[in-house]
Amino acid sequence: MSLSRRDFLRLSGWVAGSAAVTACAPAYGRLAQIGAAKQIRSAANETIFRKLGRLTYGPLPNERQEAADHGLAAWIEAQLAPESLDDARAEIRLRPYDALALEADVLADWEQDTVVDQLRRATLLRRLYSHRQLYERMVEFWTDHFNIYVSKGDCWFLKVVDDREVVRAHALGNFRDLLLASAHSPAMLVYLDNQANEKEAPNENYSREVMELHTLGVGSGYTQTDVMQLARCLTGWGVKGHFWRGQFTFDADQHAGGVKKVLGQVVPPGGEAEAEQVLARLALHPATAQHLAAELVERFIVDHPLTAVPDLVAAAAEAFLKSGGEIKSMLQVILLDGLARSDFDLPPKFKRPSDFVSSALRLLQVASDGGPAVQSHLSAMGQGLFDWPTPDGPPDVEEAWASNLLPRWSFAIELAQDELEGSRANLPGLIESEAASSPSDILTALSLLLVGRAPGPGIANTLADGLRQSGADTPEEVTAIMAAGLLASPAFQWR
Amino acid sequence: MSWSAGREQVLECCVHVPEQTNWPGWLPRMAFAPRGKASRGDVLLVVFLRGAADMLNVVVPHGEEAYYQMRPTLAIPRPDDLRAKTTERVIDLDGFFGLHPSMSSLLPAWRAGHLGIVHACGAPDESRSHFRAMELMERGVTDERGPASGWVGRHLASLDTGNASPLRAIGLGEQAPRSLRGRVPVTALKSIADFHLRGDLQATSRMQTILSSLYRDDEALAGVAIETLNVLHTLKKLDPASYVPSGGARYPETDFGMGLKQVAMLIKSGVGLEVAAIDLGGWDTHFSQGGSQGLMSGLMNDLATGLAGLHADLGLAMEAVSIVVMSEFGRRAYENASLGTDHGHGGALLLLSGQVRGGKVHGNWPGMAEGQLFGPGDLAVTTDYRDVLSELCRKRLNNPAVNQVFPDFAPKETNVFKSS
């Protein structure tokens, strides 16, 4: 297949605002893959689409093709080494957002709205445009696991550093390193009040959450005494002010002396090392392995995994412990021994608002700035980025989200009509690339793109009726109605 | 629209649990969180007066000699002060306290026993910072430690009322106030008209037909989708411009008045509203606050006529509605040199409900004489606002898990509300 550069631009649908991107060699080099979108009909494999839906923010035709050609397992292996995947397309889009690279003391002098806006944009843009999809999925996973609310205290700028140096630095690394980095993260210490944890006035907030949410899990056997004892180990862990605003500090004067005992083990006096020693132990505790494995399986496979697939959770936990806390080891079990196997029957998962919005933008190949318009839709759906006040992070089970459909419908209509500010959808161009001209071809093409399968008679008839009532006759109008209907449909609420 | 439903009807409205059957075998149906299940209690409306309202001039301690000494210009003349016009004097309530004359429209509610006041009420925080005090009060916490969610949000999360309405909790305004934040989705509405599908009438009705058909047979989402479409359908018929309130009620032509009117419309239309929050700003009166007339008198007029309109409009439904009016802190007992008041400490809660022990000023009055004031000359706090809100949650909102709403707080009985 040979395509001109102009054809490529039109085909891939990334026209508006992406001139700089398409000009760069690596993106252009993928021309052949994206051209394969035309053949997606024959290559359409719903199972691969659904499985890739767990690993990506919406599987693009070229990603489906790659997985079909080389096997899902190989695709996952490649994603597990994100540093070897070219990511120029995302990086170019992130260039304007200079707050992302700055240190806390500098950011502290910035406008709060600017800093938070840049963090939110960058997060969404990476989900949409990065080739390192599984890595971004894991970044989201740990962002939720170590949730920090940017509207508490100085978290609005401290979270930028936490995002970069804790979550993104360790997303596919070792959990012990990740936990220790999080414990030293000023954003976390402010969010969970450890900077107020002093020897005369201990504050248990962080100590409790680190056991309940970050490591062992609720009901795993630790006691109130353990929480209080770890809180004593953590006294003096805080955040500097003035010139050093936003830096971690250990204040020995505020550290409670004496021997502590956590989970049955004595912690000898050792200042900052006390809590580090306990955290390192918590990181590799069997209860932590079980807790993390269950959370990961819930994110990638099924709601309530301890009931649904207890064996997979147990296997992932075992791999975690055996590897000394390697996050990839756990993922390999869940994704390669589980998800990727051809006989693995994958139950549907309800899309969270961030999944819904990201998959709509990505699958329709929208050129989005990730800015306030799309972010405010996320808020209306209940999942504004970095905007979850409670430390448990936004849940990932159907019953938490399914009651709030109207904002999704509104987003679907706005996007399909190309009226979303800062986001350009070129649906006619996208459809043309699929060589679809009749309404039924258009519906089939959109359905294959958005839900990975041809439309069933129910939705086809419903949309055909809607089309007749509307009197739409241009391809643009037909496409907008079809796209709105599909995005708002029950099928698109699941991945 | 006429409104004559009694309490039962109000409670039953729209508590619709979608029928969900035929779950795929692999999908376990488990309780999401250890939430208490209960039928819903009153509709809660939280009115937040932003900027720290000077409650000493709203509910005036006219029996307190020190009040008149400390406010030579701003004090509201005693009910029997013959030097002042009748319309400029305090309206006596109980021989010691009285209402500012601009609050007079709330007298019918007071006489009906529907207006209760808790004076010298507030938060322990002494920062006198608007930002900090508002944040702590809306989170319902003592200091920056503790949950970052809002107290109303935690109430909603800790009580499963089986209410699937997308309008279970709403914030009137650009975004929902912090008190509503938490695990339960909250809808922010500038007006009822915001709850709609985009597009012209034809396009939206076509889209609703499409949606209804697409979701009708969906085993997981049909219930919620139909509920949402029903709400859309109901709201489409509600037009704030042509709405005629019941009981001869009149709302002020202000944002606040329009907001309250829409709360009344939502309550009456049975769309499942359980909690609403609305703000009224402008109370930071450091400068030329005014006395019987002036800047703050205008705000009070908006507040009182709005609430009185809602009270009259809802009529019998007030038996199942609880309204709380709060502000982040009170203002200095002394007037300042700019004829205003500076940031203080103790304030007051106004409670409007058929279920409040009304016609009474509750709380322990700490006095305003030397030695009785707090800090730089502020009214002391003798009732923590969370004592009152805890009782509200328990008695009026049917929430037994008050310790989840206000964790690490041991509420004292205030006996301000009747039991349900």
Short mmCIF file of C-alpha atoms in Angstrom, two decimals, chain A residues 149 151-153 191 193 195-196 201-203 205 302-304 307-308 347-348 350 380 387-390 392 395 397-400 402-406 409-410 413-414 417 419 458-459 462-463 466-467 469-470 481 484-485 488-490 493-494, chain B residues 20 23 26-32 131 135 139 143-150 164-166 178 181-187 194-199 202-203 205-207 209-211 213-216 218 220-221 224-226 228-229 232:
data_model
loop_
_atom_site.label_atom_id
_atom_site.label_comp_id
_atom_site.label_asym_id
_atom_site.label_seq_id
_atom_site.Cartn_x
_atom_site.Cartn_y
_atom_site.Cartn_z
CA TYR A 149 -5.79 15.51 46.58
CA SER A 151 -6.74 20.94 46.94
CA LYS A 152 -5.26 20.11 50.33
CA GLY A 153 -2.64 22.55 51.60
CA TYR A 191 -1.91 15.20 52.43
CA ASP A 193 -0.84 15.08 57.98
CA GLN A 195 4.08 16.89 58.89
CA ALA A 196 1.99 17.43 62.03
CA ALA A 201 1.29 15.27 69.63
CA PRO A 202 1.42 12.16 67.47
CA ASN A 203 -0.73 12.11 64.36
CA ASN A 205 -3.23 9.58 59.84
CA VAL A 302 -12.55 -8.03 37.07
CA ASP A 303 -14.40 -6.30 39.91
CA HIS A 304 -14.18 -8.02 43.30
CA THR A 307 -14.46 -13.82 44.78
CA ALA A 308 -14.16 -13.93 41.01
CA PRO A 347 -15.48 -10.42 31.92
CA PRO A 348 -16.45 -6.82 31.08
CA PHE A 350 -17.39 -0.71 33.62
CA ALA A 380 -18.98 16.47 36.00
CA ASP A 387 -9.40 15.77 42.63
CA TRP A 388 -10.35 12.81 44.81
CA PRO A 389 -10.51 14.04 48.40
CA THR A 390 -10.31 10.74 50.28
CA ASP A 392 -8.71 5.54 49.09
CA PRO A 395 -12.68 3.22 43.02
CA VAL A 397 -15.93 -1.06 40.46
CA GLU A 398 -19.10 -0.67 38.45
CA GLU A 399 -21.38 0.25 41.34
CA ALA A 400 -19.30 3.34 42.13
CA ALA A 402 -22.90 3.51 36.99
CA SER A 403 -25.38 5.94 38.55
CA ASN A 404 -24.01 8.99 36.75
CA LEU A 405 -24.80 8.59 33.05
CA LEU A 406 -26.02 12.04 32.00
CA TRP A 409 -24.20 11.37 27.34
CA SER A 410 -23.53 15.10 27.24
CA ILE A 413 -23.00 14.51 22.00
CA GLU A 414 -20.54 17.38 22.36
CA GLN A 417 -20.71 17.23 17.04
CA GLU A 419 -18.13 21.16 19.76
CA GLY A 458 -30.65 -3.57 18.17
CA ILE A 459 -28.33 -0.58 17.95
CA THR A 462 -32.32 2.25 16.88
CA LEU A 463 -29.81 4.50 15.15
CA GLY A 466 -33.03 8.13 14.88
CA LEU A 467 -31.44 8.97 11.58
CA GLN A 469 -36.39 11.15 12.30
CA SER A 470 -33.54 13.62 12.08
CA ILE A 481 -25.54 11.04 15.08
CA ALA A 484 -23.03 10.22 19.53
CA GLY A 485 -25.29 7.18 19.73
CA ALA A 488 -23.56 7.14 24.65
CA SER A 489 -24.60 3.51 24.22
CA PRO A 490 -24.35 0.90 26.97
CA GLN A 493 -19.59 2.19 28.90
CA TRP A 494 -17.67 -1.08 29.26
CA GLN B 20 -31.64 -5.56 38.17
CA TRP B 23 -26.56 -10.87 36.13
CA TRP B 26 -19.15 -14.42 36.71
CA LEU B 27 -20.04 -11.00 38.07
CA PRO B 28 -20.43 -11.24 41.83
CA ARG B 29 -22.91 -8.77 43.26
CA MET B 30 -21.37 -7.60 46.46
CA ALA B 31 -22.05 -4.71 48.72
CA PHE B 32 -19.65 -1.94 47.74
CA PHE B 131 -10.16 30.26 53.58
CA GLU B 135 -12.43 24.63 54.47
CA ARG B 139 -14.93 19.27 55.83
CA ASP B 143 -7.95 21.19 62.09
CA GLU B 144 -6.24 20.34 58.83
CA ARG B 145 -5.83 16.72 59.88
CA GLY B 146 -8.66 14.36 59.23
CA PRO B 147 -10.67 13.53 56.14
CA ALA B 148 -10.45 15.81 53.12
CA SER B 149 -14.01 15.00 52.03
CA GLY B 150 -16.98 17.12 53.11
CA ALA B 164 -30.55 6.09 42.30
CA SER B 165 -31.49 9.61 41.25
CA PRO B 166 -28.81 11.64 39.50
CA ARG B 178 -16.65 21.33 49.39
CA ARG B 181 -17.39 16.27 48.19
CA GLY B 182 -16.91 12.56 48.71
CA ARG B 183 -17.59 9.20 47.18
CA VAL B 184 -21.16 9.89 46.09
CA PRO B 185 -21.53 11.74 42.79
CA VAL B 186 -22.77 15.29 43.19
CA THR B 187 -24.37 17.29 40.40
CA ASP B 194 -28.25 22.82 33.21
CA PHE B 195 -29.52 19.29 33.68
CA HIS B 196 -30.15 18.57 30.06
CA LEU B 197 -28.77 17.02 26.93
CA ARG B 198 -27.07 19.34 24.52
CA GLY B 199 -28.71 20.52 21.38
CA GLN B 202 -35.62 18.30 18.34
CA ALA B 203 -32.12 16.94 18.65
CA SER B 205 -35.76 14.59 22.09
CA ARG B 206 -34.37 12.43 19.28
CA MET B 207 -31.36 11.60 21.43
CA THR B 209 -35.57 8.36 22.19
CA ILE B 210 -32.35 6.77 21.01
CA LEU B 211 -31.01 6.46 24.56
CA SER B 213 -34.19 2.41 23.17
CA LEU B 214 -30.49 1.61 23.57
CA TYR B 215 -30.71 1.17 27.33
CA ARG B 216 -34.17 -0.35 27.65
CA ASP B 218 -29.54 -3.45 29.14
CA ALA B 220 -26.91 -3.67 34.07
CA LEU B 221 -27.76 -0.08 33.23
CA VAL B 224 -30.18 4.00 36.10
CA ALA B 225 -30.66 5.12 32.51
CA ILE B 226 -34.44 5.12 32.77
CA THR B 228 -32.02 9.62 34.42
CA LEU B 229 -34.29 9.91 31.39
CA LEU B 232 -34.75 14.77 32.23
#
